[in-house]
Coordinates of C-alpha atoms and ligand atoms in Angstrom, one line a residue:
X1 CA 52.0 19.4 -1.3
X2 CA 49.1 21.1 -3.5
X3 CA 46.0 20.1 -3.2
X4 CA 44.4 17.8 -6.8
X5 CA 43.6 21.4 -8.7
X6 CA 41.1 21.5 -12.2
X7 CA 42.0 22.4 -15.1
X8 CA 41.9 26.0 -16.4
X9 CA 38.5 27.0 -17.6
X10 CA 39.2 28.7 -20.8
X11 CA 41.8 25.4 -21.9
X12 CA 40.6 23.8 -25.3
X13 CA 39.0 20.3 -24.7
X14 CA 38.3 17.5 -27.6
X15 CA 35.1 16.1 -25.9
X16 CA 33.7 13.3 -28.0
X17 CA 32.2 13.9 -31.7
X18 CA 29.1 11.9 -30.4
X19 CA 26.5 12.1 -27.8
X20 CA 26.7 8.6 -28.7
X21 CA 30.3 8.0 -27.1
X22 CA 29.1 9.8 -23.7
X23 CA 27.0 6.9 -22.5
X24 CA 29.4 3.7 -21.9
X25 CA 27.8 -0.4 -23.5
X26 CA 27.4 -1.5 -20.8
X27 CA 25.1 1.7 -18.8
X28 CA 21.7 1.0 -17.9
X29 CA 20.0 3.8 -20.6
X30 CA 20.7 2.2 -22.7
X31 CA 18.7 -0.6 -21.6
X32 CA 16.2 2.0 -20.8
X33 CA 16.1 3.1 -24.8
X34 CA 15.8 -0.9 -25.7
X35 CA 12.6 -2.4 -23.7
X36 CA 10.4 1.0 -24.3
X37 CA 11.3 1.2 -27.9
X38 CA 10.3 -2.6 -27.9
X39 CA 6.6 -2.4 -26.2
X40 CA 4.1 -1.9 -27.9
X41 CA 2.5 1.7 -26.0
X42 CA -0.9 1.7 -28.4
X43 CA -1.9 -1.9 -26.9
X44 CA -0.1 -0.9 -23.5
X45 CA -3.3 1.4 -23.9
X46 CA -0.8 4.8 -24.4
X47 CA -2.9 8.2 -25.9
X48 CA -1.1 9.8 -28.5
X49 CA 1.0 7.0 -29.9
X50 CA 0.2 7.5 -34.1
X51 CA 1.3 11.4 -34.7
X52 CA -2.0 13.4 -35.1
X53 CA -2.3 14.8 -38.9
X54 CA -3.2 18.6 -37.9
X55 CA -1.9 20.7 -35.2
X56 CA 1.6 21.5 -33.6
X57 CA 3.7 17.5 -33.3
X58 CA 4.3 16.4 -30.2
X59 CA 6.3 14.6 -28.2
X60 CA 5.9 10.8 -28.3
X61 CA 5.0 8.9 -25.5
X62 CA 7.5 6.7 -26.1
X63 CA 10.2 8.8 -25.3
X64 CA 8.7 10.9 -22.6
X65 CA 8.1 6.8 -20.5
X66 CA 11.7 6.7 -20.9
X67 CA 12.5 9.7 -19.0
X68 CA 10.1 8.9 -16.1
X69 CA 11.6 5.4 -16.0
X70 CA 15.1 7.3 -16.2
X71 CA 14.4 9.4 -13.3
X72 CA 11.9 6.8 -11.6
X73 CA 15.9 4.5 -11.6
X74 CA 17.4 7.3 -10.4
X75 CA 15.0 9.2 -7.3
X76 CA 13.5 11.9 -9.9
X77 CA 10.6 12.1 -9.8
X78 CA 8.9 15.2 -10.1
X79 CA 7.7 16.3 -13.7
X80 CA 10.5 20.1 -12.6
X81 CA 13.7 17.8 -11.7
X82 CA 12.8 16.2 -14.7
X83 CA 13.1 18.9 -17.4
X84 CA 15.8 19.9 -15.3
X85 CA 17.6 17.1 -15.8
X86 CA 16.6 17.1 -19.5
X87 CA 19.4 20.4 -19.9
X88 CA 21.9 19.1 -18.0
X89 CA 21.8 15.2 -17.6
X90 CA 24.1 13.9 -20.5
X91 CA 22.5 10.1 -19.9
X92 CA 19.0 11.8 -20.0
X93 CA 20.3 14.4 -23.7
X94 CA 21.3 10.7 -25.2
X95 CA 18.0 8.8 -24.4
X96 CA 16.4 11.4 -25.7
X97 CA 18.3 12.3 -28.4
X98 CA 18.0 16.5 -27.2
X99 CA 14.6 16.7 -26.9
X100 CA 13.6 18.7 -23.3
X101 CA 10.1 19.0 -23.1
X102 CA 8.9 21.2 -20.0
X103 CA 7.6 20.1 -16.7
X104 CA 3.6 20.3 -18.0
X105 CA 4.0 18.4 -20.9
X106 CA 6.1 16.0 -18.8
X107 CA 3.3 16.2 -15.9
X108 CA 0.4 16.0 -18.2
X109 CA 1.6 12.9 -20.1
X110 CA 1.8 10.8 -16.2
X111 CA -1.6 12.0 -15.8
X112 CA -2.8 11.0 -18.9
X113 CA -1.6 8.1 -19.7
X114 CA -1.9 7.0 -15.1
X115 CA -3.5 2.9 -16.7
X116 CA -1.0 2.5 -19.6
X117 CA 2.4 2.7 -16.6
X118 CA 0.8 -0.4 -14.7
X119 CA 0.1 -2.2 -18.6
X120 CA 4.6 -2.4 -18.5
X121 CA 5.4 -2.5 -15.3
X122 CA 4.2 -6.2 -16.7
X123 CA 5.3 -6.0 -20.1
X124 CA 8.6 -6.0 -17.8
X125 CA 7.4 -8.7 -15.3
X126 CA 6.9 -10.8 -18.7
X127 CA 10.4 -10.5 -19.8
X128 CA 11.8 -11.6 -16.2
X129 CA 9.2 -14.3 -16.1
X130 CA 10.2 -15.6 -19.9
X131 CA 14.3 -15.5 -18.3
X132 CA 13.6 -17.5 -16.1
X133 CA 14.0 -14.5 -12.9
X134 CA 10.8 -16.1 -11.8
X135 CA 11.2 -19.2 -8.8
X136 CA 6.9 -19.8 -9.0
X137 CA 6.5 -21.2 -6.3
X138 CA 7.1 -19.4 -3.7
X139 CA 3.9 -16.1 -2.6
X140 CA 5.3 -13.6 -0.5
X141 CA 2.9 -11.2 -0.4
X142 CA 2.4 -7.9 2.3
X143 CA 1.5 -4.3 2.0
X144 CA 3.3 -0.7 3.4
X145 CA 1.5 3.0 3.8
X146 CA 3.0 5.5 2.2
X147 CA 1.3 9.2 2.6
X148 CA -1.3 10.7 -0.1
X149 CA -0.9 14.9 -0.9
X150 CA -3.1 14.9 2.8
X151 CA -2.3 16.6 6.0
X152 CA -4.2 14.1 8.8
X153 CA -5.1 17.7 9.8
X154 CA -7.8 17.8 6.4
X155 CA -9.2 14.3 6.9
X156 CA -12.0 13.9 9.1
X157 CA -14.0 10.8 9.9
X158 CA -17.5 10.8 11.9
X159 CA -16.5 11.1 15.1
X160 CA -14.2 13.6 13.9
X161 CA -16.9 16.2 13.2
X162 CA -19.1 15.4 15.9
X163 CA -16.4 15.6 18.2
X164 CA -15.2 19.3 16.4
X165 CA -19.6 20.4 16.1
X166 CA -19.5 19.5 19.8
X167 CA -16.4 22.0 20.9
X168 CA -17.5 24.5 18.9
X169 CA -21.1 24.5 20.6
X170 CA -19.5 24.3 23.7
X171 CA -16.7 27.3 22.7
X172 CA -20.0 28.6 21.4
X173 CA -21.7 28.4 24.9
X174 CA -19.2 30.2 26.5
X175 CA -18.9 33.4 24.3
X176 CA -22.6 34.1 24.2
X177 CA -22.4 33.9 28.2
X178 CA -19.6 36.7 27.7
X179 CA -21.2 38.7 24.9
X180 CA -24.4 39.1 27.6
X181 CA -21.8 39.6 30.7
X182 CA -20.2 42.7 28.8
X183 CA -23.8 43.8 28.2
X184 CA -23.5 44.5 31.4
X185 CA -20.1 44.9 32.6
X186 CA -18.3 46.8 29.3
X187 CA -17.0 50.5 30.1
X188 CA -14.8 52.1 28.8
X189 CA -14.0 50.1 26.0
X190 CA -15.9 52.0 23.6
X191 CA -17.8 48.1 23.1
X192 CA -14.9 46.6 21.7
X193 CA -14.1 43.8 23.7
X194 CA -17.9 42.6 22.9
X195 CA -16.7 43.2 19.2
X196 CA -14.4 40.9 19.3
X197 CA -16.4 38.2 20.8
X198 CA -19.1 39.2 18.2
X199 CA -16.8 38.3 15.9
X200 CA -14.9 35.1 17.5
X201 CA -18.6 34.3 16.9
X202 CA -19.4 34.3 13.7
X203 CA -16.0 32.5 12.7
X204 CA -17.4 29.7 15.3
X205 CA -20.8 29.6 14.0
X206 CA -19.2 29.7 10.2
X207 CA -16.2 26.8 10.6
X208 CA -20.0 25.0 12.2
X209 CA -21.3 25.6 9.5
X210 CA -18.7 24.4 7.2
X211 CA -19.3 21.0 9.5
X212 CA -22.6 20.1 10.0
X213 CA -21.4 19.9 5.9
X214 CA -18.8 18.1 5.8
X215 CA -20.7 15.3 8.7
X216 CA -23.4 15.9 5.7
X217 CA -21.9 14.5 3.3
X218 CA -19.6 11.8 4.1
X219 CA -23.8 10.2 5.7
X220 CA -24.2 10.6 2.3
X221 CA -21.2 8.8 1.3
X222 CA -22.1 7.0 3.5
X223 CA -17.7 5.9 3.5
X224 CA -16.2 6.6 7.1
X225 CA -14.4 9.2 6.3
X226 CA -13.4 12.3 4.5
X227 CA -10.4 13.9 2.8
X228 CA -9.7 17.2 1.5
X229 CA -7.1 17.7 -0.1
X230 CA -7.4 13.9 -2.0
X231 CA -10.0 12.4 -1.6
X232 CA -9.1 9.4 -2.1
X233 CA -7.2 9.3 0.4
X234 CA -7.8 7.7 3.6
X235 CA -6.0 8.0 7.4
X236 CA -4.2 4.6 8.6
X237 CA -3.8 2.8 11.4
X238 CA -1.6 4.9 14.0
X239 CA 1.1 2.1 14.1
X240 CA 1.8 2.8 10.5
X241 CA 3.2 5.7 11.2
X242 CA 1.3 7.1 8.1
X243 CA -1.3 9.2 9.1
X244 CA -3.1 9.7 5.2
X245 CA -1.4 7.0 2.6
X246 CA -2.8 4.4 0.3
X247 CA -2.1 0.9 1.6
X248 CA 0.9 -0.1 -1.0
X249 CA 0.1 -3.5 -1.7
X250 CA 3.0 -6.2 -3.3
X251 CA 3.1 -10.2 -4.5
X252 CA 6.9 -10.7 -4.6
X253 CA 8.4 -13.5 -5.6
X254 CA 10.5 -15.6 -3.7
X255 CA 13.7 -16.8 -5.7
X256 CA 15.1 -13.2 -6.4
X257 CA 12.9 -11.0 -4.6
X258 CA 11.4 -9.8 -8.2
X259 CA 7.3 -7.7 -7.2
X260 CA 5.3 -10.2 -9.4
X261 CA 2.2 -8.3 -8.4
X262 CA 1.5 -4.8 -7.2
X263 CA -1.6 -2.3 -6.4
X264 CA -2.1 0.1 -4.7
X265 CA -6.1 0.3 -2.1
X266 CA -7.4 3.0 -0.4
X267 CA -8.6 0.5 2.1
X268 CA -6.8 0.6 5.8
X269 CA -6.4 -2.4 6.5
X270 CA -4.5 -5.7 5.1
X271 CA -7.0 -7.6 5.9
X272 CA -9.5 -9.3 3.0
X273 CA -6.4 -8.7 0.8
X274 CA -4.6 -11.2 0.0
X275 CA -6.4 -13.7 -2.8
X276 CA -6.5 -10.7 -5.2
X277 CA -2.8 -9.8 -4.8
X278 CA -1.8 -13.6 -4.5
X279 CA -4.9 -14.6 -7.6
X280 CA -3.4 -12.3 -9.7
X281 CA 0.6 -12.8 -8.9
X282 CA -0.3 -16.6 -10.0
X283 CA -1.5 -15.4 -13.0
X284 CA 1.5 -14.0 -14.3
X285 CA 3.3 -15.8 -12.9
X286 CA 1.5 -19.4 -15.0
X287 CA 1.8 -21.8 -12.4
X288 CA -1.6 -23.9 -11.0
X289 CA -0.5 -24.5 -7.7
X290 CA 1.8 -22.3 -5.9
X291 CA 2.7 -21.1 -1.6
X292 CA 1.9 -18.0 -0.3
X293 CA 3.0 -16.6 3.0
X294 CA 1.4 -13.3 4.8
X295 CA 1.7 -11.6 7.6
X296 CA -1.4 -12.0 10.4
X297 CA -3.1 -9.1 9.2
X298 CA -3.9 -10.9 6.3
X299 CA -6.2 -13.9 8.2
X300 CA -9.5 -14.0 7.3
X301 CA -11.6 -16.8 6.8
X302 CA -13.3 -16.3 4.2
X303 CA -10.1 -15.2 2.2
X304 CA -8.0 -17.4 3.3
X305 CA -10.1 -20.7 1.9
X306 CA -10.9 -18.4 -1.6
X307 CA -7.2 -18.8 -2.0
X308 CA -7.0 -22.0 -1.4
X309 CA -10.1 -22.4 -4.0
X310 CA -8.0 -20.0 -6.3
X311 CA -5.3 -22.9 -6.6
X312 CA -3.0 -20.9 -3.6
X313 CA -1.6 -23.4 -0.8
X314 CA -1.2 -20.0 1.6
X315 CA 0.3 -20.0 5.2
X316 CA -0.8 -17.0 7.3
X317 CA -0.7 -17.4 10.8
X318 CA -3.7 -16.9 13.0
X319 CA -3.3 -13.2 15.3
X320 CA -4.1 -14.3 19.2
X321 CA -6.8 -11.9 19.0
X322 CA -10.3 -11.7 21.6
X323 CA -10.9 -11.9 24.8
X324 CA -8.7 -15.0 26.1
X325 CA -5.1 -13.9 24.7
X326 CA -6.1 -10.0 25.8
X327 CA -6.5 -11.5 29.6
X328 CA -3.4 -13.8 29.7
X329 CA -6.2 -16.9 29.1
X330 CA -5.4 -19.9 28.0
X331 CA -5.8 -19.2 24.0
X332 CA -8.4 -21.4 22.1
X333 CA -5.5 -22.5 19.8
X334 CA -4.6 -25.2 23.4
X335 CA -8.0 -26.6 23.1
X336 CA -7.6 -29.0 20.8
X337 CA -10.8 -30.3 18.2
X338 CA -12.0 -33.7 17.5
X339 CA -14.0 -33.4 14.1
X340 CA -14.8 -37.4 15.4
X341 CA -16.7 -36.4 18.5
X342 CA -17.5 -33.0 16.7
X343 CA -16.0 -31.6 20.1
X344 CA -13.3 -29.8 21.6
X345 CA -10.8 -31.0 24.6
X346 CA -10.1 -28.5 27.2
X347 CA -6.7 -27.9 28.1
X348 CA -8.2 -29.5 31.9
X349 CA -8.5 -32.7 29.6
X350 CA -12.8 -32.0 29.2
X351 CA -14.9 -32.1 26.4
X352 CA -16.7 -29.5 24.7
X353 CA -19.5 -31.3 23.3
X354 CA -22.1 -29.4 23.7
X355 CA -22.9 -26.9 20.7
X356 CA -24.8 -24.2 19.9
X357 CA -24.9 -22.4 17.2
X358 CA -24.7 -18.1 16.3
X359 CA -23.3 -16.6 13.9
X360 CA -20.1 -14.7 12.3
X361 CA -20.4 -12.6 9.4
X362 CA -22.3 -14.4 6.9
X363 CA -21.3 -17.7 8.5
X364 CA -22.0 -20.2 11.0
X365 CA -20.8 -20.1 14.0
X366 CA -21.1 -22.9 16.7
X367 CA -20.4 -22.7 19.9
X368 CA -18.7 -26.3 22.8
X369 CA -18.7 -25.3 26.6
X370 CA -19.0 -27.7 29.3
X371 CA -20.2 -25.6 32.2
X372 CA -20.8 -28.5 35.0
X373 CA -17.2 -29.2 33.8
X374 CA -15.9 -25.9 34.9
X375 CA -17.8 -24.9 37.8
X376 CA -16.0 -27.7 39.0
X377 CA -11.9 -26.9 36.8
X378 CA -8.8 -26.3 39.4
X379 CA -8.2 -24.6 36.4
X380 CA -10.9 -22.4 36.2
X381 CA -9.0 -18.6 37.3
X382 CA -6.7 -19.5 33.9
X383 CA -9.5 -20.6 31.5
X384 CA -12.5 -18.2 32.8
X385 CA -14.4 -16.8 35.3
X386 CA -17.6 -18.3 34.5
X387 CA -18.0 -20.9 31.5
X388 CA -15.3 -21.5 28.8
X389 CA -16.9 -21.0 25.4
X390 CA -15.5 -21.9 22.2
X391 CA -16.8 -21.3 18.7
X392 CA -15.6 -22.5 15.8
X393 CA -17.2 -21.5 11.9
X394 CA -18.8 -23.5 9.7
X395 CA -15.5 -23.3 8.0
X396 CA -13.1 -23.8 10.3
X397 CA -11.1 -27.4 8.6
X398 CA -9.4 -24.5 6.6
X399 CA -8.1 -23.1 9.2
X400 CA -6.4 -26.3 11.0
X401 CA -4.9 -26.9 7.6
X402 CA -2.6 -23.3 7.4
X403 CA -2.0 -24.1 10.8
X404 CA -1.0 -27.9 10.1
X405 CA 1.4 -26.6 7.5
X406 CA 2.6 -23.8 9.3
X407 CA 3.5 -26.5 12.4
X408 CA 5.5 -28.6 9.6
X409 CA 7.0 -25.6 8.1
X410 CA 7.5 -22.5 10.9
X411 CA 10.9 -21.9 9.1
X412 CA 8.2 -20.1 6.1
X413 CA 7.4 -17.3 8.6
X414 CA 11.4 -15.7 8.8
X415 CA 11.3 -16.1 4.5
X416 CA 8.0 -14.7 4.1
X417 CA 10.6 -11.4 6.1
X418 CA 13.3 -11.7 3.6
X419 CA 10.5 -11.8 0.5
X420 CA 9.1 -9.1 1.3
X421 CA 11.4 -7.1 3.7
X422 CA 14.1 -6.7 0.7
X423 CA 11.7 -4.7 -2.3
X424 CA 10.1 -2.1 0.5
X425 CA 13.3 -1.8 2.4
X426 CA 14.3 -0.7 -1.3
X427 CA 12.2 1.5 -2.3
X428 CA 11.9 2.9 1.1
X429 CA 15.3 3.7 1.6
X430 CA 17.1 3.2 -1.6
X431 CA 15.3 4.4 -4.0
X432 CA 13.9 7.3 -1.6
X433 CA 10.1 6.9 -2.5
X434 CA 8.1 10.2 0.2
X435 CA 5.0 10.4 -0.2
X436 CA 2.6 10.2 -4.0
X437 CA 3.3 13.4 -6.2
X438 CA 0.0 12.7 -7.2
X439 CA -3.5 12.8 -5.8
X440 CA -6.3 10.7 -7.4
X441 CA -6.0 7.0 -6.2
X442 CA -5.7 6.1 -10.4
X443 CA -2.4 8.5 -10.1
X444 CA -0.7 7.7 -7.2
X445 CA -1.4 3.7 -8.9
X446 CA 0.8 5.3 -12.4
X447 CA 3.4 6.5 -9.7
X448 CA 3.9 3.6 -7.7
X449 CA 3.3 1.6 -11.7
X450 CA 6.6 3.2 -12.2
X451 CA 8.1 2.2 -8.6
X452 CA 7.4 -1.0 -8.4
X453 CA 8.7 -1.3 -12.3
X454 CA 12.3 0.3 -11.5
X455 CA 12.5 -2.1 -8.8
X456 CA 12.2 -5.0 -10.5
X457 CA 14.9 -4.0 -13.6
X458 CA 16.9 -2.9 -11.3
X459 CA 17.7 -6.0 -9.7
X460 CA 17.0 -7.4 -13.2
X461 CA 20.1 -5.2 -14.2
X462 CA 22.4 -6.7 -11.0
X463 CA 21.2 -10.4 -12.0
X464 CA 21.3 -10.7 -15.2
X465 CA 24.1 -7.8 -16.7
X466 CA 23.1 -5.1 -19.3
X467 CA 23.6 -7.5 -22.0
X468 CA 21.2 -10.6 -20.9
X469 CA 18.9 -8.1 -20.8
X470 CA 19.8 -6.8 -24.1
X471 CA 19.8 -9.4 -25.9
X472 CA 16.4 -10.4 -24.2
X473 CA 14.3 -7.1 -25.5
X474 CA 16.6 -7.5 -29.1
X475 CA 15.8 -11.2 -29.8
Ligands
SF4_1 S1 -12.1 -24.2 33.0 FE1 -13.3 -25.5 31.6 S2 -12.6 -25.3 29.3 FE2 -11.1 -24.4 31.0 S3 -10.1 -26.2 32.0 FE3 -11.3 -25.8 33.1 S4 -12.3 -27.0 32.4 FE4 -11.7 -26.9 30.7

């Protein structure tokens, strides 16, 4: 039996006469077109919305924005590939009405309008809010690391630079020693070994100068690391498997796992980012109160307190840090605080009432102990090597409230995983988000605004369908 075969290429065909006939009524590209046409691009901050009175006419920002949204929705992010799509992709030809901007125009548009993409992301979130796609009861906050355009070999910390300089010094000493010996022993080589060594020494000295300059620059900047290709990027924690990159934060509404707020920072840790991420999402959702759940990486008493003060109810598990947790001794949460007595009750039932004060960051810290009880305690080997001290920060009642809430709703931590893993999983796997393409914090923020926008767009299309969305943007 023969294979299925194509037609004869010279056969005459009856193609539809209008380009519009090639794009079906439920094609998402129609929604992109309608959504962008409905935006106030000048208010969003796009440049050159009104055409220049003189000079060569430029492309309308709306057309280039449509191209980017289409590209990100279809895993095409690079300007060169977007240019190629303008020539061969019938959906893009329809969307851009046969316009064919070159890659430089496309790339410049993204770089020049970097702040405006965030406004477009917000506009779509507002549309989702109008369509009742948000539950507005629970937010999951999480962060992921995305690689920057900066090789790990081009990122230095003060320690690494000092180590490099020390290494270079040792090698220089060794070469100089060999050079001295060469003066005495070289014979019959025409002085080539000495010449080689002298060249190596010169190269090492130049390297040493470079490291010294970098170290001086780092110390003057007050930063703790320096990246040479993308100066805004930072070396991330080892477990994130992203050598040098950015920290992407999202706040996701639990109802449909839509991203309400997103921000890219170059802060290495999530700690301290809870209130700013969730707070912005709460404002967008226009609610007075909302529950917020995050993982233990966000556990910081000042941030959790600020979150409560901003009208949110944080749920953040306490990480097990410190000497006792590391050495398998009784953890702090095995000691109960008695507010009436202002004392801790230890696992042996003893009252730790003696109190002395110290400081942690800007906070007062009270330390509780009972040396006499510890000395005679049968559980001592499971608790301490000498006598046990339990510390309590001045505002630690906020952590007690978090612990009580988690005890009452332990399942909320699993819910958190489901809420935030969906967007990050989709963005990394399905949308194939690799490293950022641009350099600089503002530019990668623009990139991620587009990524988050199309994640929401695809999700809304899946949930409501194109008809409902089209009606909403035309209303
Ligand atoms: S060692 Fe001290 S604090 Fe620890 S269980 Fe015994 S009495 Fe309590």
